[in-house]
Short mmCIF file of N, CA and C in Angstrom, two decimals:
data_model
loop_
_atom_site.label_atom_id
_atom_site.label_comp_id
_atom_site.label_asym_id
_atom_site.label_seq_id
_atom_site.Cartn_x
_atom_site.Cartn_y
_atom_site.Cartn_z
N MET D 1 -10.05 10.70 -67.27
CA MET D 1 -11.12 10.75 -66.23
C MET D 1 -11.38 9.46 -65.59
N TYR D 2 -11.47 9.34 -64.24
CA TYR D 2 -11.69 8.16 -63.54
C TYR D 2 -13.22 8.05 -63.31
N VAL D 3 -13.66 6.74 -63.09
CA VAL D 3 -14.99 6.48 -62.62
C VAL D 3 -14.80 6.28 -61.01
N ASP D 4 -15.73 6.90 -60.40
CA ASP D 4 -15.72 6.71 -58.89
C ASP D 4 -16.06 5.28 -58.38
N PRO D 5 -15.42 4.72 -57.52
CA PRO D 5 -15.71 3.40 -56.96
C PRO D 5 -17.10 3.47 -56.39
N PRO D 6 -17.75 2.27 -56.03
CA PRO D 6 -19.16 2.36 -55.45
C PRO D 6 -19.07 2.99 -53.95
N ALA D 7 -19.99 3.85 -53.74
CA ALA D 7 -20.12 4.51 -52.41
C ALA D 7 -20.72 3.58 -51.39
N PRO D 8 -20.39 3.63 -50.05
CA PRO D 8 -20.99 2.88 -49.01
C PRO D 8 -22.43 3.46 -48.89
N GLN D 9 -23.41 2.56 -48.84
CA GLN D 9 -24.81 2.98 -48.73
C GLN D 9 -25.24 3.16 -47.40
N PRO D 10 -25.87 4.27 -47.10
CA PRO D 10 -26.45 4.45 -45.70
C PRO D 10 -27.62 3.55 -45.42
N ARG D 11 -27.99 3.36 -44.29
CA ARG D 11 -29.11 2.56 -43.92
C ARG D 11 -30.46 3.13 -44.48
N GLN D 12 -31.15 2.28 -45.11
CA GLN D 12 -32.37 2.65 -45.84
C GLN D 12 -33.54 2.57 -44.96
N PRO D 13 -34.60 3.47 -45.15
CA PRO D 13 -35.73 3.27 -44.26
C PRO D 13 -36.41 1.88 -44.58
N GLY D 14 -36.65 1.21 -43.48
CA GLY D 14 -37.28 -0.14 -43.55
C GLY D 14 -36.26 -1.25 -43.66
N GLU D 15 -35.05 -0.95 -43.77
CA GLU D 15 -34.05 -2.04 -43.86
C GLU D 15 -33.88 -2.76 -42.51
N ASN D 16 -33.90 -4.07 -42.55
CA ASN D 16 -33.93 -4.86 -41.33
C ASN D 16 -32.58 -5.58 -41.27
N PRO D 17 -32.16 -6.03 -40.06
CA PRO D 17 -31.00 -6.80 -39.89
C PRO D 17 -31.12 -8.12 -40.49
N PRO D 18 -29.89 -8.78 -40.60
CA PRO D 18 -29.97 -10.09 -41.25
C PRO D 18 -30.73 -11.17 -40.33
N LEU D 19 -31.18 -12.15 -40.98
CA LEU D 19 -31.96 -13.21 -40.18
C LEU D 19 -31.03 -14.34 -40.02
N ASN D 20 -31.10 -14.99 -38.83
CA ASN D 20 -30.33 -16.24 -38.57
C ASN D 20 -31.12 -17.38 -39.02
N GLY D 21 -30.47 -18.23 -40.01
CA GLY D 21 -31.25 -19.28 -40.43
C GLY D 21 -30.32 -20.14 -41.34
N ASN D 22 -29.22 -20.45 -40.83
CA ASN D 22 -28.33 -21.41 -41.74
C ASN D 22 -28.51 -22.82 -41.31
N GLY D 23 -29.37 -23.20 -40.45
CA GLY D 23 -29.64 -24.49 -40.01
C GLY D 23 -29.01 -24.96 -38.71
N ASN D 24 -28.00 -24.15 -38.25
CA ASN D 24 -27.34 -24.41 -36.99
C ASN D 24 -28.20 -23.97 -35.82
N PRO D 25 -28.72 -24.93 -35.01
CA PRO D 25 -29.60 -24.57 -33.90
C PRO D 25 -28.98 -23.54 -32.87
N LEU D 26 -27.69 -23.58 -32.81
CA LEU D 26 -27.11 -22.67 -31.74
C LEU D 26 -27.15 -21.22 -32.25
N GLU D 27 -27.11 -21.11 -33.61
CA GLU D 27 -27.20 -19.80 -34.21
C GLU D 27 -28.62 -19.26 -34.41
N ALA D 28 -29.54 -20.11 -34.15
CA ALA D 28 -30.96 -19.78 -34.33
C ALA D 28 -31.45 -19.05 -33.12
N LEU D 29 -30.63 -18.88 -32.14
CA LEU D 29 -31.13 -18.09 -30.92
C LEU D 29 -31.35 -16.68 -31.27
N PRO D 30 -32.28 -16.04 -30.65
CA PRO D 30 -32.52 -14.67 -30.93
C PRO D 30 -31.34 -13.81 -30.63
N ARG D 31 -31.09 -12.82 -31.58
CA ARG D 31 -29.88 -11.98 -31.39
C ARG D 31 -30.29 -10.61 -31.68
N ALA D 32 -29.78 -9.66 -30.86
CA ALA D 32 -30.04 -8.29 -31.22
C ALA D 32 -28.98 -7.70 -32.15
N TRP D 33 -29.48 -6.89 -33.12
CA TRP D 33 -28.48 -6.42 -34.14
C TRP D 33 -28.55 -4.90 -34.12
N GLU D 34 -27.45 -4.32 -34.53
CA GLU D 34 -27.41 -2.83 -34.72
C GLU D 34 -26.60 -2.47 -35.96
N PHE D 35 -26.97 -1.33 -36.55
CA PHE D 35 -26.21 -0.89 -37.72
C PHE D 35 -24.91 -0.61 -37.29
N ASN D 36 -23.86 -1.09 -38.02
CA ASN D 36 -22.49 -0.96 -37.60
C ASN D 36 -22.03 0.54 -37.53
N PRO D 37 -21.62 1.05 -36.38
CA PRO D 37 -21.20 2.38 -36.39
C PRO D 37 -19.86 2.64 -37.19
N GLU D 38 -19.10 1.63 -37.34
CA GLU D 38 -17.84 1.85 -38.21
C GLU D 38 -18.35 1.98 -39.62
N TYR D 39 -19.27 1.26 -40.10
CA TYR D 39 -19.78 1.30 -41.43
C TYR D 39 -20.45 2.83 -41.62
N GLN D 40 -21.16 3.21 -40.67
CA GLN D 40 -21.83 4.43 -40.70
C GLN D 40 -20.72 5.66 -40.74
N ARG D 41 -19.68 5.42 -40.13
CA ARG D 41 -18.61 6.39 -40.10
C ARG D 41 -18.09 6.47 -41.53
N LEU D 42 -18.00 5.31 -42.30
CA LEU D 42 -17.47 5.35 -43.69
C LEU D 42 -18.56 6.09 -44.58
N VAL D 43 -19.75 5.91 -44.32
CA VAL D 43 -20.77 6.61 -45.08
C VAL D 43 -20.72 7.98 -44.79
N THR D 44 -20.43 8.43 -43.63
CA THR D 44 -20.35 9.86 -43.27
C THR D 44 -19.06 10.48 -44.01
N ALA D 45 -17.99 9.67 -43.93
CA ALA D 45 -16.74 10.19 -44.48
C ALA D 45 -16.96 10.38 -46.08
N TRP D 46 -17.59 9.41 -46.72
CA TRP D 46 -17.82 9.58 -48.16
C TRP D 46 -18.72 10.74 -48.50
N GLN D 47 -19.78 10.97 -47.64
CA GLN D 47 -20.61 12.16 -47.91
C GLN D 47 -20.09 13.47 -47.58
N THR D 48 -19.04 13.45 -46.77
CA THR D 48 -18.30 14.69 -46.34
C THR D 48 -17.28 15.01 -47.44
N VAL D 49 -16.54 14.01 -47.85
CA VAL D 49 -15.41 14.27 -48.75
C VAL D 49 -15.80 14.42 -50.15
N LEU D 50 -16.88 13.80 -50.67
CA LEU D 50 -17.23 13.90 -52.07
C LEU D 50 -17.59 15.34 -52.48
N PRO D 51 -18.40 16.08 -51.75
CA PRO D 51 -18.64 17.53 -52.23
C PRO D 51 -17.36 18.36 -52.11
N LEU D 52 -16.53 18.15 -51.24
CA LEU D 52 -15.21 18.94 -51.17
C LEU D 52 -14.28 18.57 -52.43
N LEU D 53 -14.26 17.28 -52.82
CA LEU D 53 -13.48 16.94 -53.99
C LEU D 53 -14.17 17.58 -55.30
N GLU D 54 -15.46 17.47 -55.20
CA GLU D 54 -16.27 18.01 -56.43
C GLU D 54 -15.90 19.52 -56.55
N GLY D 55 -15.96 20.23 -55.38
CA GLY D 55 -15.68 21.67 -55.43
C GLY D 55 -14.28 22.01 -55.93
N LEU D 56 -13.34 21.28 -55.47
CA LEU D 56 -11.94 21.50 -55.90
C LEU D 56 -11.73 21.16 -57.43
N THR D 57 -12.50 20.08 -57.90
CA THR D 57 -12.36 19.73 -59.26
C THR D 57 -12.97 20.76 -60.12
N THR D 58 -14.17 21.33 -59.70
CA THR D 58 -14.84 22.32 -60.51
C THR D 58 -14.01 23.63 -60.53
N ALA D 59 -13.43 24.03 -59.40
CA ALA D 59 -12.71 25.25 -59.40
C ALA D 59 -11.46 25.14 -60.24
N LEU D 60 -10.83 23.96 -60.33
CA LEU D 60 -9.57 23.81 -60.99
C LEU D 60 -9.91 23.73 -62.55
N ASP D 61 -11.04 23.01 -62.85
CA ASP D 61 -11.48 22.92 -64.17
C ASP D 61 -11.83 24.36 -64.79
N LYS D 62 -12.47 25.10 -63.99
CA LYS D 62 -12.72 26.53 -64.49
C LYS D 62 -11.46 27.36 -64.72
N ALA D 63 -10.50 27.16 -63.85
CA ALA D 63 -9.19 27.91 -63.95
C ALA D 63 -8.40 27.49 -65.16
N TYR D 64 -8.54 26.13 -65.36
CA TYR D 64 -7.92 25.58 -66.57
C TYR D 64 -8.51 26.07 -67.85
N GLN D 65 -9.86 26.07 -67.85
CA GLN D 65 -10.46 26.57 -69.15
C GLN D 65 -10.19 28.10 -69.31
N LEU D 66 -10.17 28.96 -68.27
CA LEU D 66 -9.81 30.35 -68.43
C LEU D 66 -8.35 30.36 -68.75
N ALA D 67 -7.47 29.66 -68.40
CA ALA D 67 -6.02 29.70 -68.68
C ALA D 67 -5.79 29.30 -70.09
N ARG D 68 -6.59 28.37 -70.63
CA ARG D 68 -6.42 28.04 -72.08
C ARG D 68 -6.97 29.07 -73.06
N SER D 69 -7.71 29.97 -72.68
CA SER D 69 -8.37 30.91 -73.53
C SER D 69 -7.22 31.83 -74.06
N PRO D 70 -7.26 32.11 -75.38
CA PRO D 70 -6.33 33.03 -75.98
C PRO D 70 -6.39 34.45 -75.41
N GLN D 71 -7.54 34.70 -74.86
CA GLN D 71 -7.79 36.11 -74.39
C GLN D 71 -7.17 36.24 -72.94
N THR D 72 -6.78 35.24 -72.34
CA THR D 72 -6.23 35.32 -71.03
C THR D 72 -4.64 35.52 -71.11
N TRP D 73 -4.05 34.77 -71.91
CA TRP D 73 -2.47 34.95 -71.93
C TRP D 73 -2.18 35.44 -73.32
N ASP D 74 -1.22 36.47 -73.21
CA ASP D 74 -0.67 37.06 -74.47
C ASP D 74 0.91 36.98 -74.51
N ALA D 75 1.34 35.88 -73.73
CA ALA D 75 2.86 35.74 -73.64
C ALA D 75 3.13 34.35 -73.75
N PRO D 76 4.32 33.92 -74.03
CA PRO D 76 4.74 32.55 -74.11
C PRO D 76 4.75 31.80 -72.73
N VAL D 77 4.77 32.61 -71.63
CA VAL D 77 4.73 32.05 -70.34
C VAL D 77 3.41 31.37 -69.97
N GLY D 78 2.38 31.83 -70.79
CA GLY D 78 0.96 31.28 -70.47
C GLY D 78 0.92 29.82 -70.73
N THR D 79 1.65 29.31 -71.73
CA THR D 79 1.63 27.83 -71.85
C THR D 79 2.23 27.15 -70.72
N ARG D 80 3.27 27.71 -70.04
CA ARG D 80 3.72 27.05 -68.87
C ARG D 80 2.78 26.90 -67.71
N TYR D 81 1.94 28.03 -67.52
CA TYR D 81 0.96 28.05 -66.54
C TYR D 81 -0.21 27.09 -66.89
N VAL D 82 -0.55 26.98 -68.13
CA VAL D 82 -1.54 26.05 -68.48
C VAL D 82 -1.10 24.53 -68.24
N GLU D 83 0.21 24.32 -68.57
CA GLU D 83 0.75 23.02 -68.25
C GLU D 83 0.73 22.68 -66.77
N ASP D 84 1.10 23.77 -65.93
CA ASP D 84 1.07 23.56 -64.44
C ASP D 84 -0.41 23.21 -64.02
N ILE D 85 -1.30 23.94 -64.47
CA ILE D 85 -2.63 23.69 -64.00
C ILE D 85 -3.12 22.40 -64.50
N GLY D 86 -2.76 21.93 -65.74
CA GLY D 86 -3.02 20.59 -66.13
C GLY D 86 -2.50 19.46 -65.35
N ALA D 87 -1.18 19.83 -64.79
CA ALA D 87 -0.57 18.79 -63.87
C ALA D 87 -1.36 18.76 -62.48
N TRP D 88 -1.76 19.87 -62.03
CA TRP D 88 -2.57 19.94 -60.81
C TRP D 88 -3.93 19.15 -61.02
N ARG D 89 -4.49 19.30 -62.09
CA ARG D 89 -5.65 18.63 -62.35
C ARG D 89 -5.52 17.03 -62.33
N SER D 90 -4.27 16.61 -62.91
CA SER D 90 -4.08 15.21 -63.03
C SER D 90 -3.79 14.81 -61.56
N ARG D 91 -3.04 15.48 -60.77
CA ARG D 91 -2.85 15.12 -59.37
C ARG D 91 -4.04 14.99 -58.51
N LEU D 92 -4.93 15.98 -58.72
CA LEU D 92 -6.18 15.99 -58.03
C LEU D 92 -7.18 14.83 -58.39
N ALA D 93 -7.13 14.44 -59.70
CA ALA D 93 -7.85 13.26 -60.10
C ALA D 93 -7.31 12.02 -59.49
N LEU D 94 -5.99 11.84 -59.34
CA LEU D 94 -5.42 10.79 -58.74
C LEU D 94 -5.71 10.69 -57.28
N TYR D 95 -5.61 11.90 -56.62
CA TYR D 95 -5.99 11.96 -55.09
C TYR D 95 -7.34 11.60 -54.89
N ARG D 96 -8.31 12.09 -55.74
CA ARG D 96 -9.72 11.79 -55.58
C ARG D 96 -9.85 10.23 -55.68
N GLN D 97 -9.29 9.69 -56.71
CA GLN D 97 -9.44 8.21 -56.91
C GLN D 97 -8.88 7.43 -55.70
N ALA D 98 -7.76 7.82 -55.13
CA ALA D 98 -7.16 7.11 -54.03
C ALA D 98 -7.98 7.32 -52.69
N VAL D 99 -8.58 8.51 -52.46
CA VAL D 99 -9.42 8.71 -51.25
C VAL D 99 -10.70 7.98 -51.44
N LEU D 100 -11.36 8.10 -52.55
CA LEU D 100 -12.69 7.28 -52.66
C LEU D 100 -12.53 5.87 -52.72
N THR D 101 -11.42 5.37 -53.30
CA THR D 101 -11.20 4.00 -53.34
C THR D 101 -10.89 3.36 -51.99
N SER D 102 -10.17 4.12 -51.21
CA SER D 102 -9.87 3.65 -49.83
C SER D 102 -11.07 3.49 -48.98
N ILE D 103 -11.98 4.55 -49.20
CA ILE D 103 -13.31 4.42 -48.39
C ILE D 103 -14.13 3.28 -48.92
N SER D 104 -14.22 3.19 -50.13
CA SER D 104 -15.08 2.15 -50.77
C SER D 104 -14.64 0.75 -50.38
N GLU D 105 -13.19 0.51 -50.48
CA GLU D 105 -12.61 -0.77 -50.13
C GLU D 105 -12.72 -1.04 -48.60
N GLU D 106 -12.71 -0.12 -47.73
CA GLU D 106 -12.93 -0.43 -46.34
C GLU D 106 -14.37 -0.75 -46.10
N ALA D 107 -15.25 -0.02 -46.82
CA ALA D 107 -16.76 -0.30 -46.64
C ALA D 107 -17.05 -1.64 -47.07
N ALA D 108 -16.40 -2.14 -48.20
CA ALA D 108 -16.69 -3.51 -48.64
C ALA D 108 -16.23 -4.47 -47.68
N ASP D 109 -15.27 -4.20 -46.85
CA ASP D 109 -14.74 -5.23 -45.88
C ASP D 109 -15.32 -5.03 -44.53
N THR D 110 -16.26 -4.01 -44.31
CA THR D 110 -16.90 -3.81 -43.12
C THR D 110 -18.40 -4.29 -43.06
N PRO D 111 -18.75 -5.12 -42.17
CA PRO D 111 -20.14 -5.50 -42.17
C PRO D 111 -21.13 -4.47 -41.89
N ARG D 112 -22.26 -4.46 -42.55
CA ARG D 112 -23.27 -3.36 -42.29
C ARG D 112 -23.93 -3.56 -40.93
N TRP D 113 -24.09 -4.76 -40.46
CA TRP D 113 -24.80 -5.00 -39.20
C TRP D 113 -23.89 -5.81 -38.35
N VAL D 114 -23.95 -5.48 -37.06
CA VAL D 114 -23.07 -6.21 -36.00
C VAL D 114 -24.05 -6.64 -34.88
N PRO D 115 -23.75 -7.69 -34.14
CA PRO D 115 -24.57 -8.16 -33.01
C PRO D 115 -24.38 -7.09 -31.92
N SER D 116 -25.51 -6.77 -31.26
CA SER D 116 -25.52 -5.78 -30.27
C SER D 116 -25.56 -6.46 -28.92
N ALA D 117 -24.88 -5.80 -28.02
CA ALA D 117 -24.80 -6.28 -26.67
C ALA D 117 -26.10 -5.88 -25.89
N ILE D 118 -26.79 -4.93 -26.38
CA ILE D 118 -28.04 -4.45 -25.80
C ILE D 118 -29.16 -5.34 -26.16
N GLY D 119 -29.89 -5.89 -25.19
CA GLY D 119 -30.98 -6.73 -25.51
C GLY D 119 -30.68 -8.21 -25.71
N ALA D 120 -29.30 -8.49 -25.73
CA ALA D 120 -28.97 -9.82 -26.05
C ALA D 120 -29.20 -10.73 -24.74
N PRO D 121 -29.57 -11.97 -24.97
CA PRO D 121 -29.83 -12.79 -23.83
C PRO D 121 -28.53 -13.08 -22.98
N HIS D 122 -28.52 -13.03 -21.64
CA HIS D 122 -27.31 -13.43 -20.93
C HIS D 122 -27.74 -14.44 -19.89
N ALA D 123 -26.76 -15.29 -19.49
CA ALA D 123 -27.01 -16.30 -18.61
C ALA D 123 -27.08 -15.68 -17.21
N PHE D 124 -27.99 -16.08 -16.49
CA PHE D 124 -28.11 -15.71 -14.97
C PHE D 124 -28.29 -14.16 -14.93
N SER D 125 -29.07 -13.55 -15.81
CA SER D 125 -29.28 -12.08 -15.56
C SER D 125 -30.51 -11.83 -15.03
#
């Protein structure tokens, strides 16, 4: 079993954009910020795909448990079906890990806040 990578966190109530204060007077100018729409897209993708993957895993686990029951199969062919379902479970676990890892890694590389053009000071406006 794999451990899911960290999920991208949605904007929390009361969360504020970053402050400019690294000592550079040019960067101390007021700047308008907005929550990054690309980051929000990743949050939405995670929240959409995780319940679907959970549903698939639950359904396949239930089928696997039923297939392993001696009351289900009374023929040698039953072991082949159990092995097939076990292989599907393994592939689904790898697929889940790949999908969630790709979303998590992209979220780690995407800034949560980006400068906004709305409300930003412009010369001669």
